Amino acid sequence: MLLPHILLVIGLCLSASQGHRIRHEVRNFPDHFLFGTATASYQIEGAWNVDGKSENIWDHLSHQTPCVIENCDTGDVADNSYYLYKRDVEMLQELGVDFYRFSISWTRIFPTGFTDKINEAGVQYYNNLIDELLKNGITPMVTLFHWDLPQNLQQLGGWANPHIVEWFGDYAKVAFELFGDRVKYWITINEPYQICHMGYGEKELAPLLDSKGFGEYLCAKYLLLGHAKAYHTYNNEFRQHQRGEIFITLSAQWFEPDGEDNVEAANDSNEFNWGHYAHPIFSATGDYPPVMKERIAARSFEQGFQRSRLPEFTAEEIEYVRGTSDYFGLNHYSALYAYRNSSVEGYHASPSIFDDVGVITYNKDSGEGIVGSPWAFYKLLKSINEMYGNPPVFITENGRGNDGGLEDDDRVTYYKQYISAMLDAMEEGCDVRGYTTWSLMDNFEWLKGYSVRFGLYQVDMSSPERTRTPRKSAFVYKEILRSRRLDIHYEPNFIIH
């Protein structure tokens, strides 16, 4: 029949005549490409003080008066997944995911924060969850640390205390012993930049230390060494017989130059943001990015300090950290523009990481929230490829928050465009092995509480049953996973090469 074809051509011609070239494309995924979705313990489990679990830094922060979290929300109940984990697995089965990324609550396993006492009820909870996943053909991917540090360890300095390298290593070793017979994907630490910069340098995440220009750098050194400790423990003592893989997950914002004169400003911003943690692990030489070492040392001496505020790695520590990740775990959400000119002087608090990098960044979109910039995802993946010799990449978080309706077309568009950008990078040689949405369901979003919703499934937080309902994005993601292809309409220039 000719008429539909003629109408299609007319439609395309009209679009072209109006300057809007819309392209429809069906894109396929490699045979062994993996799809999943993710959550984190404090954000969904609830049961904050039952069955032997003790207080972590988010329990502590959320119970303060006056409250610092939007709407005075807490994770005390959250999605109640401690009791509803079978429904969670049912949702995963509905979606058809290959794997489920979740995290272990340190204080649910070790109430003192140390390994002197193992909480058997906590161990049983994770055993039940892992077994339920495997029974339904879903691979568990376990994050050891997703921001919920034991409060008593924080009182001893947390990630700024050198002894945490051993504390975290001990915790990781017992987790490998308890669950490693069934868990074959381990993530040591989630988003070190957020942990250190937003929790130790600024007052944006627990523990809200506000130690600008010092805290984030101390935290970064010992966090990287703690990660390496867990990696070497697994590699030397467990890998041969458990046959799993272990890696770290970095959150990387992409910084785009605001004009040709600001390429260096954008590059420096990327180095201070995610290169700070990627370079010591993935570069051939190890250690922090040279621009960080140079700029922080220079600013420190200008400010009257006797030495750089960036604690140095010894030669032995550089070698200990270098190469300690089987994948480049990558969380990505947004992009910012960067520039550097005379207006930078005095723009940032001094000392601070922002003053050290000496760049101003901004979002061209109005308002707050996630920037829809799929081209930035493509550029980020290409940059990782070029800077670090094309390491295997696992996308461990990608998503968009909104106000929570079921017809979440904005999230559907976001996912389709970002996945397409990822496929563009893969076609140009980037070794991406898997993709993970954030998040399986609405949950506690840190200082935003429940005001921002990221879930494929809507959660009724007013219901004692915490009723979970699939959104439009859940059905779209399910079809992508079922067909192993992406069906997308878009303007062809939405990616900037």
GROMACS .gro file of C-alpha atoms in nm:
model
  497
    1MET     CA    1   0.000   0.000   0.000
    2LEU     CA    2   0.156   0.330  -0.113
    3LEU     CA    3  -0.033   0.594   0.085
    4PRO     CA    4   0.138   0.552   0.428
    5HIS     CA    5   0.479   0.569   0.262
    6ILE     CA    6   0.378   0.889   0.079
    7LEU     CA    7   0.250   1.041   0.404
    8LEU     CA    8   0.576   0.952   0.577
    9VAL     CA    9   0.781   1.119   0.304
   10ILE     CA   10   0.557   1.429   0.314
   11GLY     CA   11   0.599   1.443   0.691
   12LEU     CA   12   0.976   1.422   0.663
   13CYS     CA   13   0.981   1.691   0.395
   14LEU     CA   14   0.766   1.922   0.606
   15SER     CA   15   0.996   1.867   0.902
   16ALA     CA   16   1.299   1.942   0.689
   17SER     CA   17   1.139   2.254   0.544
   18GLN     CA   18   1.080   2.381   0.897
   19GLY     CA   19   1.443   2.318   0.991
   20HIS     CA   20   1.369   2.016   1.213
   21ARG     CA   21   1.525   1.699   1.076
   22ILE     CA   22   1.379   1.420   1.288
   23ARG     CA   23   1.546   1.082   1.259
   24HIS     CA   24   1.402   0.747   1.357
   25GLU     CA   25   1.654   0.477   1.434
   26VAL     CA   26   1.652   0.127   1.577
   27ARG     CA   27   1.980   0.043   1.748
   28ASN     CA   28   2.094  -0.297   1.868
   29PHE     CA   29   2.313  -0.392   2.165
   30PRO     CA   30   2.605  -0.636   2.169
   31ASP     CA   31   2.505  -0.992   2.256
   32HIS     CA   32   2.667  -0.995   2.599
   33PHE     CA   33   2.579  -0.641   2.705
   34LEU     CA   34   2.426  -0.634   3.055
   35PHE     CA   35   2.134  -0.426   3.184
   36GLY     CA   36   2.038  -0.359   3.543
   37THR     CA   37   1.907  -0.109   3.792
   38ALA     CA   38   2.033   0.013   4.129
   39THR     CA   39   1.949   0.114   4.485
   40ALA     CA   40   2.143   0.178   4.807
   41SER     CA   41   2.086   0.046   5.158
   42TYR     CA   42   2.006   0.364   5.352
   43GLN     CA   43   1.785   0.493   5.072
   44ILE     CA   44   1.547   0.195   5.065
   45GLU     CA   45   1.586  -0.049   5.357
   46GLY     CA   46   1.433   0.135   5.653
   47ALA     CA   47   1.439  -0.074   5.972
   48TRP     CA   48   1.704   0.167   6.093
   49ASN     CA   49   1.733   0.034   6.447
   50VAL     CA   50   1.587  -0.318   6.440
   51ASP     CA   51   1.744  -0.663   6.464
   52GLY     CA   52   2.074  -0.533   6.595
   53LYS     CA   53   2.150  -0.259   6.343
   54SER     CA   54   2.326   0.045   6.491
   55GLU     CA   55   2.340   0.412   6.396
   56ASN     CA   56   2.514   0.534   6.082
   57ILE     CA   57   2.595   0.892   5.983
   58TRP     CA   58   2.264   0.936   5.796
   59ASP     CA   59   2.063   0.803   6.089
   60HIS     CA   60   2.250   1.050   6.306
   61LEU     CA   61   2.205   1.344   6.070
   62SER     CA   62   1.837   1.284   5.994
   63HIS     CA   63   1.746   1.275   6.364
   64GLN     CA   64   1.901   1.611   6.446
   65THR     CA   65   1.694   1.904   6.569
   66PRO     CA   66   1.636   2.130   6.383
   67CYS     CA   67   1.624   1.896   6.087
   68VAL     CA   68   1.858   1.963   5.797
   69ILE     CA   69   1.683   1.733   5.546
   70GLU     CA   70   1.398   1.865   5.331
   71ASN     CA   71   1.058   1.818   5.494
   72CYS     CA   72   1.240   1.667   5.793
   73ASP     CA   73   1.243   1.335   5.607
   74THR     CA   74   1.442   1.038   5.735
   75GLY     CA   75   1.536   0.693   5.611
   76ASP     CA   76   1.384   0.529   5.919
   77VAL     CA   77   1.129   0.344   5.706
   78ALA     CA   78   1.212   0.457   5.350
   79ASP     CA   79   1.081   0.192   5.106
   80ASN     CA   80   1.075  -0.064   5.387
   81SER     CA   81   1.281  -0.301   5.173
   82TYR     CA   82   1.412  -0.478   5.481
   83TYR     CA   83   1.068  -0.637   5.497
   84LEU     CA   84   0.958  -0.600   5.133
   85TYR     CA   85   1.267  -0.731   4.953
   86LYS     CA   86   1.066  -1.007   4.782
   87ARG     CA   87   0.849  -0.742   4.616
   88ASP     CA   88   1.168  -0.567   4.505
   89VAL     CA   89   1.292  -0.885   4.340
   90GLU     CA   90   0.952  -0.933   4.181
   91MET     CA   91   0.985  -0.586   4.026
   92LEU     CA   92   1.330  -0.674   3.895
   93GLN     CA   93   1.183  -0.986   3.739
   94GLU     CA   94   0.905  -0.777   3.582
   95LEU     CA   95   1.168  -0.552   3.423
   96GLY     CA   96   1.378  -0.843   3.301
   97VAL     CA   97   1.711  -0.709   3.427
   98ASP     CA   98   2.033  -0.909   3.411
   99PHE     CA   99   2.161  -0.777   3.745
  100TYR     CA  100   2.062  -0.575   4.049
  101ARG     CA  101   2.304  -0.335   4.211
  102PHE     CA  102   2.241  -0.285   4.584
  103SER     CA  103   2.457  -0.198   4.881
  104ILE     CA  104   2.528  -0.351   5.219
  105SER     CA  105   2.465  -0.142   5.528
  106TRP     CA  106   2.793  -0.154   5.724
  107THR     CA  107   2.611  -0.112   6.058
  108ARG     CA  108   2.359  -0.384   5.981
  109ILE     CA  109   2.647  -0.634   5.961
  110PHE     CA  110   2.882  -0.477   6.218
  111PRO     CA  111   2.698  -0.281   6.489
  112THR     CA  112   3.022  -0.149   6.640
  113GLY     CA  113   3.169  -0.061   6.299
  114PHE     CA  114   3.449  -0.307   6.370
  115THR     CA  115   3.458  -0.679   6.300
  116ASP     CA  116   3.456  -0.785   6.666
  117LYS     CA  117   3.083  -0.855   6.652
  118ILE     CA  118   2.888  -0.984   6.352
  119ASN     CA  119   2.513  -0.924   6.357
  120GLU     CA  120   2.358  -1.252   6.238
  121ALA     CA  121   2.017  -1.095   6.166
  122GLY     CA  122   2.181  -0.852   5.924
  123VAL     CA  123   2.377  -1.130   5.758
  124GLN     CA  124   2.057  -1.329   5.717
  125TYR     CA  125   1.881  -1.036   5.551
  126TYR     CA  126   2.147  -1.010   5.281
  127ASN     CA  127   2.164  -1.387   5.243
  128ASN     CA  128   1.788  -1.390   5.185
  129LEU     CA  129   1.808  -1.108   4.930
  130ILE     CA  130   2.100  -1.265   4.740
  131ASP     CA  131   1.935  -1.606   4.735
  132GLU     CA  132   1.604  -1.458   4.617
  133LEU     CA  133   1.782  -1.279   4.332
  134LEU     CA  134   1.966  -1.593   4.221
  135LYS     CA  135   1.649  -1.799   4.241
  136ASN     CA  136   1.495  -1.560   3.990
  137GLY     CA  137   1.795  -1.556   3.756
  138ILE     CA  138   1.917  -1.209   3.858
  139THR     CA  139   2.286  -1.148   3.924
  140PRO     CA  140   2.367  -0.957   4.247
  141MET     CA  141   2.610  -0.665   4.218
  142VAL     CA  142   2.705  -0.554   4.569
  143THR     CA  143   2.839  -0.214   4.675
  144LEU     CA  144   3.029  -0.235   5.003
  145PHE     CA  145   3.008   0.135   5.087
  146HIS     CA  146   2.733   0.367   4.965
  147TRP     CA  147   2.774   0.661   5.205
  148ASP     CA  148   2.634   0.513   5.531
  149LEU     CA  149   2.945   0.509   5.751
  150PRO     CA  150   2.903   0.384   6.110
  151GLN     CA  151   2.854   0.688   6.331
  152ASN     CA  152   3.108   0.572   6.588
  153LEU     CA  153   3.375   0.551   6.315
  154GLN     CA  154   3.284   0.902   6.204
  155GLN     CA  155   3.339   1.023   6.559
  156LEU     CA  156   3.693   0.891   6.522
  157GLY     CA  157   3.745   1.096   6.206
  158GLY     CA  158   3.582   0.876   5.945
  159TRP     CA  159   3.756   0.886   5.606
  160ALA     CA  160   4.000   1.150   5.734
  161ASN     CA  161   4.150   0.900   5.980
  162PRO     CA  162   4.434   0.689   5.830
  163HIS     CA  163   4.317   0.386   6.031
  164ILE     CA  164   4.000   0.364   5.820
  165VAL     CA  165   4.209   0.192   5.554
  166GLU     CA  166   4.229  -0.110   5.784
  167TRP     CA  167   3.874  -0.071   5.918
  168PHE     CA  168   3.728  -0.075   5.568
  169GLY     CA  169   3.960  -0.357   5.462
  170ASP     CA  170   3.846  -0.569   5.757
  171TYR     CA  171   3.479  -0.505   5.676
  172ALA     CA  172   3.534  -0.593   5.309
  173LYS     CA  173   3.716  -0.916   5.395
  174VAL     CA  174   3.431  -1.045   5.610
  175ALA     CA  175   3.178  -0.950   5.341
  176PHE     CA  176   3.375  -1.154   5.087
  177GLU     CA  177   3.377  -1.446   5.330
  178LEU     CA  178   3.003  -1.421   5.398
  179PHE     CA  179   2.867  -1.359   5.049
  180GLY     CA  180   3.145  -1.410   4.794
  181ASP     CA  181   3.039  -1.767   4.714
  182ARG     CA  182   2.735  -1.612   4.537
  183VAL     CA  183   2.835  -1.252   4.464
  184LYS     CA  184   3.058  -1.218   4.157
  185TYR     CA  185   3.047  -0.838   4.113
  186TRP     CA  186   3.180  -0.624   4.398
  187ILE     CA  187   3.191  -0.243   4.405
  188THR     CA  188   3.416  -0.116   4.682
  189ILE     CA  189   3.300   0.245   4.719
  190ASN     CA  190   3.032   0.455   4.550
  191GLU     CA  191   3.113   0.810   4.436
  192PRO     CA  192   3.423   0.917   4.628
  193TYR     CA  193   3.403   1.277   4.505
  194GLN     CA  194   3.060   1.315   4.665
  195ILE     CA  195   3.175   1.147   4.987
  196CYS     CA  196   3.482   1.364   5.025
  197HIS     CA  197   3.392   1.695   4.865
  198MET     CA  198   3.027   1.716   4.966
  199GLY     CA  199   3.062   1.554   5.309
  200TYR     CA  200   3.406   1.666   5.427
  201GLY     CA  201   3.480   1.980   5.223
  202GLU     CA  202   3.126   2.120   5.208
  203LYS     CA  203   2.799   2.082   5.400
  204GLU     CA  204   2.601   1.903   5.130
  205LEU     CA  205   2.607   1.541   5.252
  206ALA     CA  206   2.661   1.370   5.586
  207PRO     CA  207   2.868   1.428   5.794
  208LEU     CA  208   2.849   1.799   5.689
  209LEU     CA  209   3.201   1.878   5.811
  210ASP     CA  210   3.256   2.198   5.608
  211SER     CA  211   3.636   2.166   5.610
  212LYS     CA  212   3.700   2.336   5.276
  213GLY     CA  213   4.039   2.290   5.115
  214PHE     CA  214   4.149   2.029   5.372
  215GLY     CA  215   3.882   1.772   5.453
  216GLU     CA  216   3.814   1.663   5.096
  217TYR     CA  217   4.183   1.601   5.029
  218LEU     CA  218   4.244   1.403   5.348
  219CYS     CA  219   3.932   1.199   5.280
  220ALA     CA  220   4.037   1.129   4.920
  221LYS     CA  221   4.375   0.987   5.013
  222TYR     CA  222   4.250   0.742   5.273
  223LEU     CA  223   3.942   0.651   5.072
  224LEU     CA  224   4.161   0.554   4.775
  225LEU     CA  225   4.391   0.354   5.001
  226GLY     CA  226   4.089   0.185   5.163
  227HIS     CA  227   3.954   0.094   4.822
  228ALA     CA  228   4.293  -0.048   4.726
  229LYS     CA  229   4.305  -0.247   5.050
  230ALA     CA  230   3.971  -0.411   4.968
  231TYR     CA  231   4.080  -0.476   4.609
  232HIS     CA  232   4.409  -0.641   4.710
  233THR     CA  233   4.234  -0.847   4.978
  234TYR     CA  234   3.992  -0.982   4.721
  235ASN     CA  235   4.256  -1.025   4.453
  236ASN     CA  236   4.502  -1.210   4.677
  237GLU     CA  237   4.271  -1.413   4.901
  238PHE     CA  238   3.938  -1.468   4.723
  239ARG     CA  239   3.951  -1.416   4.348
  240GLN     CA  240   4.102  -1.752   4.259
  241HIS     CA  241   3.828  -1.960   4.418
  242GLN     CA  242   3.534  -1.714   4.416
  243ARG     CA  243   3.602  -1.606   4.057
  244GLY     CA  244   3.445  -1.263   4.086
  245GLU     CA  245   3.537  -0.910   3.984
  246ILE     CA  246   3.586  -0.597   4.190
  247PHE     CA  247   3.594  -0.229   4.104
  248ILE     CA  248   3.522   0.123   4.223
  249THR     CA  249   3.241   0.352   4.099
  250LEU     CA  250   3.319   0.718   4.026
  251SER     CA  251   3.060   0.986   3.964
  252ALA     CA  252   3.175   1.201   3.674
  253GLN     CA  253   3.014   1.525   3.577
  254TRP     CA  254   3.126   1.650   3.236
  255PHE     CA  255   3.267   2.004   3.214
  256GLU     CA  256   3.239   2.163   2.873
  257PRO     CA  257   3.447   2.469   2.777
  258ASP     CA  258   3.246   2.789   2.747
  259GLY     CA  259   3.411   2.885   2.421
  260GLU     CA  260   3.745   2.800   2.262
  261ASP     CA  261   3.940   3.008   2.514
  262ASN     CA  262   3.825   2.788   2.801
  263VAL     CA  263   3.940   2.441   2.698
  264GLU     CA  264   4.200   2.441   2.975
  265ALA     CA  265   3.942   2.554   3.232
  266ALA     CA  266   3.712   2.266   3.139
  267ASN     CA  267   3.997   2.013   3.138
  268ASP     CA  268   4.109   2.130   3.482
  269SER     CA  269   3.753   2.101   3.612
  270ASN     CA  270   3.728   1.743   3.489
  271GLU     CA  271   4.059   1.658   3.655
  272PHE     CA  272   3.955   1.809   3.990
  273ASN     CA  273   3.612   1.644   3.974
  274TRP     CA  274   3.666   1.284   3.860
  275GLY     CA  275   4.031   1.275   3.754
  276HIS     CA  276   4.115   1.322   4.124
  277TYR     CA  277   4.005   0.960   4.179
  278ALA     CA  278   4.043   0.810   3.832
  279HIS     CA  279   4.404   0.914   3.772
  280PRO     CA  280   4.555   0.731   4.074
  281ILE     CA  281   4.380   0.408   3.972
  282PHE     CA  282   4.358   0.409   3.592
  283SER     CA  283   4.651   0.615   3.460
  284ALA     CA  284   4.976   0.448   3.363
  285THR     CA  285   5.171   0.655   3.617
  286GLY     CA  286   4.924   0.661   3.906
  287ASP     CA  287   4.914   0.948   4.159
  288TYR     CA  288   4.692   1.256   4.142
  289PRO     CA  289   4.657   1.453   3.817
  290PRO     CA  290   4.963   1.680   3.777
  291VAL     CA  291   4.743   1.991   3.742
  292MET     CA  292   4.592   1.921   4.085
  293LYS     CA  293   4.928   1.882   4.251
  294GLU     CA  294   5.061   2.199   4.088
  295ARG     CA  295   4.763   2.424   4.149
  296ILE     CA  296   4.696   2.314   4.509
  297ALA     CA  297   5.063   2.350   4.602
  298ALA     CA  298   5.082   2.696   4.445
  299ARG     CA  299   4.766   2.820   4.617
  300SER     CA  300   4.875   2.669   4.950
  301PHE     CA  301   5.205   2.858   4.947
  302GLU     CA  302   5.031   3.181   4.840
  303GLN     CA  303   4.800   3.138   5.141
  304GLY     CA  304   5.095   3.104   5.379
  305PHE     CA  305   5.094   2.729   5.439
  306GLN     CA  306   5.424   2.547   5.485
  307ARG     CA  307   5.326   2.265   5.250
  308SER     CA  308   5.056   2.171   5.003
  309ARG     CA  309   4.713   2.106   5.149
  310LEU     CA  310   4.695   1.798   4.921
  311PRO     CA  311   4.846   1.508   5.119
  312GLU     CA  312   5.102   1.333   4.901
  313PHE     CA  313   5.111   0.964   4.822
  314THR     CA  314   5.438   0.787   4.890
  315ALA     CA  315   5.594   0.594   4.601
  316GLU     CA  316   5.473   0.272   4.764
  317GLU     CA  317   5.118   0.407   4.801
  318ILE     CA  318   5.110   0.512   4.435
  319GLU     CA  319   5.190   0.156   4.332
  320TYR     CA  320   4.944   0.015   4.586
  321VAL     CA  321   4.653   0.213   4.439
  322ARG     CA  322   4.743   0.198   4.068
  323GLY     CA  323   4.551  -0.061   3.867
  324THR     CA  324   4.310  -0.158   4.146
  325SER     CA  325   3.986  -0.182   3.950
  326ASP     CA  326   3.861  -0.446   3.709
  327TYR     CA  327   3.620  -0.193   3.553
  328PHE     CA  328   3.585   0.181   3.538
  329GLY     CA  329   3.257   0.204   3.731
  330LEU     CA  330   3.082   0.519   3.611
  331ASN     CA  331   2.787   0.717   3.744
  332HIS     CA  332   2.683   1.008   3.523
  333TYR     CA  333   2.393   1.251   3.532
  334SER     CA  334   2.478   1.598   3.405
  335ALA     CA  335   2.710   1.853   3.249
  336LEU     CA  336   2.823   2.207   3.330
  337TYR     CA  337   3.000   2.478   3.133
  338ALA     CA  338   3.335   2.610   3.258
  339TYR     CA  339   3.532   2.929   3.210
  340ARG     CA  340   3.825   3.109   3.370
  341ASN     CA  341   3.890   3.485   3.355
  342SER     CA  342   3.966   3.774   3.588
  343SER     CA  343   3.626   3.742   3.755
  344VAL     CA  344   3.741   3.414   3.917
  345GLU     CA  345   3.959   3.606   4.164
  346GLY     CA  346   3.766   3.622   4.491
  347TYR     CA  347   3.469   3.433   4.347
  348HIS     CA  348   3.523   3.121   4.559
  349ALA     CA  349   3.590   3.074   4.930
  350SER     CA  350   3.962   3.039   4.999
  351PRO     CA  351   4.093   2.786   5.071
  352SER     CA  352   3.860   2.545   4.890
  353ILE     CA  353   3.871   2.299   4.605
  354PHE     CA  354   3.685   2.554   4.388
  355ASP     CA  355   3.946   2.821   4.465
  356ASP     CA  356   4.223   2.570   4.391
  357VAL     CA  357   4.089   2.487   4.045
  358GLY     CA  358   4.008   2.854   3.980
  359VAL     CA  359   3.717   2.801   3.744
  360ILE     CA  360   3.358   2.921   3.733
  361THR     CA  361   3.098   2.665   3.623
  362TYR     CA  362   2.733   2.708   3.540
  363ASN     CA  363   2.428   2.541   3.393
  364LYS     CA  364   2.290   2.700   3.077
  365ASP     CA  365   1.947   2.553   3.151
  366SER     CA  366   1.726   2.757   3.381
  367GLY     CA  367   1.636   2.626   3.724
  368GLU     CA  368   1.778   2.339   3.923
  369GLY     CA  369   1.795   1.972   3.843
  370ILE     CA  370   1.956   1.739   3.598
  371VAL     CA  371   2.095   1.881   3.277
  372GLY     CA  372   1.976   1.686   2.973
  373SER     CA  373   2.307   1.668   2.785
  374PRO     CA  374   2.349   1.329   2.617
  375TRP     CA  375   2.633   1.467   2.407
  376ALA     CA  376   2.826   1.514   2.732
  377PHE     CA  377   2.787   1.143   2.814
  378TYR     CA  378   2.938   1.061   2.474
  379LYS     CA  379   3.229   1.301   2.533
  380LEU     CA  380   3.289   1.163   2.882
  381LEU     CA  381   3.312   0.805   2.756
  382LYS     CA  382   3.545   0.908   2.475
  383SER     CA  383   3.763   1.098   2.722
  384ILE     CA  384   3.792   0.794   2.954
  385ASN     CA  385   3.887   0.587   2.650
  386GLU     CA  386   4.160   0.827   2.540
  387MET     CA  387   4.301   0.917   2.883
  388TYR     CA  388   4.320   0.569   3.034
  389GLY     CA  389   4.378   0.330   2.745
  390ASN     CA  390   4.015   0.225   2.690
  391PRO     CA  391   3.942   0.045   3.017
  392PRO     CA  392   3.627  -0.169   3.034
  393VAL     CA  393   3.350   0.062   3.160
  394PHE     CA  394   3.044  -0.035   3.361
  395ILE     CA  395   2.774   0.233   3.378
  396THR     CA  396   2.657   0.187   3.737
  397GLU     CA  397   2.413   0.482   3.758
  398ASN     CA  398   2.235   0.705   3.509
  399GLY     CA  399   1.898   0.868   3.557
  400ARG     CA  400   1.677   1.171   3.599
  401GLY     CA  401   1.475   1.295   3.893
  402ASN     CA  402   1.135   1.465   3.880
  403ASP     CA  403   0.826   1.527   4.094
  404GLY     CA  404   0.697   1.174   4.071
  405GLY     CA  405   0.415   1.131   3.818
  406LEU     CA  406   0.348   0.799   3.644
  407GLU     CA  407   0.361   0.947   3.292
  408ASP     CA  408   0.731   1.036   3.315
  409ASP     CA  409   0.798   1.124   2.951
  410ASP     CA  410   1.091   1.345   3.052
  411ARG     CA  411   1.265   1.042   3.205
  412VAL     CA  412   1.184   0.824   2.903
  413THR     CA  413   1.342   1.082   2.670
  414TYR     CA  414   1.642   1.115   2.900
  415TYR     CA  415   1.706   0.740   2.908
  416LYS     CA  416   1.667   0.694   2.536
  417GLN     CA  417   1.899   0.980   2.447
  418TYR     CA  418   2.167   0.887   2.699
  419ILE     CA  419   2.163   0.521   2.600
  420SER     CA  420   2.190   0.626   2.236
  421ALA     CA  421   2.487   0.849   2.319
  422MET     CA  422   2.647   0.553   2.496
  423LEU     CA  423   2.595   0.341   2.183
  424ASP     CA  424   2.761   0.612   1.973
  425ALA     CA  425   3.067   0.594   2.197
  426MET     CA  426   3.066   0.215   2.184
  427GLU     CA  427   3.053   0.221   1.804
  428GLU     CA  428   3.367   0.436   1.814
  429GLY     CA  429   3.553   0.183   2.024
  430CYS     CA  430   3.463   0.259   2.388
  431ASP     CA  431   3.452  -0.068   2.582
  432VAL     CA  432   3.124  -0.034   2.774
  433ARG     CA  433   3.006  -0.364   2.924
  434GLY     CA  434   2.683  -0.278   3.106
  435TYR     CA  435   2.427  -0.009   3.188
  436THR     CA  436   2.239   0.061   3.513
  437THR     CA  437   1.944   0.293   3.570
  438TRP     CA  438   1.911   0.497   3.886
  439SER     CA  439   1.686   0.395   4.039
  440LEU     CA  440   1.466   0.087   4.066
  441MET     CA  441   1.216   0.286   4.275
  442ASP     CA  442   1.167   0.620   4.445
  443ASN     CA  443   1.376   0.645   4.758
  444PHE     CA  444   1.537   0.873   5.013
  445GLU     CA  445   1.745   1.120   4.809
  446TRP     CA  446   1.980   1.245   5.081
  447LEU     CA  447   1.928   1.611   5.177
  448LYS     CA  448   1.636   1.628   4.932
  449GLY     CA  449   1.451   1.356   5.123
  450TYR     CA  450   1.156   1.227   4.923
  451SER     CA  451   1.097   1.551   4.730
  452VAL     CA  452   1.280   1.422   4.422
  453ARG     CA  453   1.177   1.096   4.257
  454PHE     CA  454   1.418   0.889   4.045
  455GLY     CA  455   1.235   0.556   4.037
  456LEU     CA  456   1.126   0.340   3.748
  457TYR     CA  457   0.863   0.246   4.006
  458GLN     CA  458   0.666   0.509   4.194
  459VAL     CA  459   0.651   0.446   4.569
  460ASP     CA  460   0.358   0.574   4.777
  461MET     CA  461   0.545   0.700   5.082
  462SER     CA  462   0.217   0.772   5.260
  463SER     CA  463   0.109   0.409   5.243
  464PRO     CA  464   0.213   0.166   5.519
  465GLU     CA  465   0.259  -0.091   5.240
  466ARG     CA  466   0.487   0.146   5.047
  467THR     CA  467   0.296   0.047   4.733
  468ARG     CA  468   0.518   0.025   4.425
  469THR     CA  469   0.365   0.113   4.084
  470PRO     CA  470   0.553   0.098   3.752
  471ARG     CA  471   0.592   0.425   3.563
  472LYS     CA  472   0.595   0.464   3.187
  473SER     CA  473   0.976   0.456   3.202
  474ALA     CA  474   0.960   0.108   3.359
  475PHE     CA  475   0.763  -0.025   3.063
  476VAL     CA  476   0.997   0.143   2.814
  477TYR     CA  477   1.306   0.006   2.990
  478LYS     CA  478   1.146  -0.337   3.005
  479GLU     CA  479   1.094  -0.334   2.628
  480ILE     CA  480   1.454  -0.226   2.565
  481LEU     CA  481   1.572  -0.520   2.775
  482ARG     CA  482   1.329  -0.765   2.618
  483SER     CA  483   1.414  -0.672   2.259
  484ARG     CA  484   1.780  -0.585   2.325
  485ARG     CA  485   1.735  -0.282   2.104
  486LEU     CA  486   1.667   0.090   2.132
  487ASP     CA  487   1.391   0.247   1.923
  488ILE     CA  488   1.446   0.623   1.920
  489HIS     CA  489   1.335   0.940   1.744
  490TYR     CA  490   1.570   1.236   1.777
  491GLU     CA  491   1.732   1.525   1.601
  492PRO     CA  492   2.063   1.395   1.464
  493ASN     CA  493   2.267   1.683   1.605
  494PHE     CA  494   2.177   1.614   1.968
  495ILE     CA  495   2.529   1.472   2.006
  496ILE     CA  496   2.818   1.708   1.944
  497HIS     CA  497   3.119   1.518   1.804
   0.00000   0.00000   0.00000
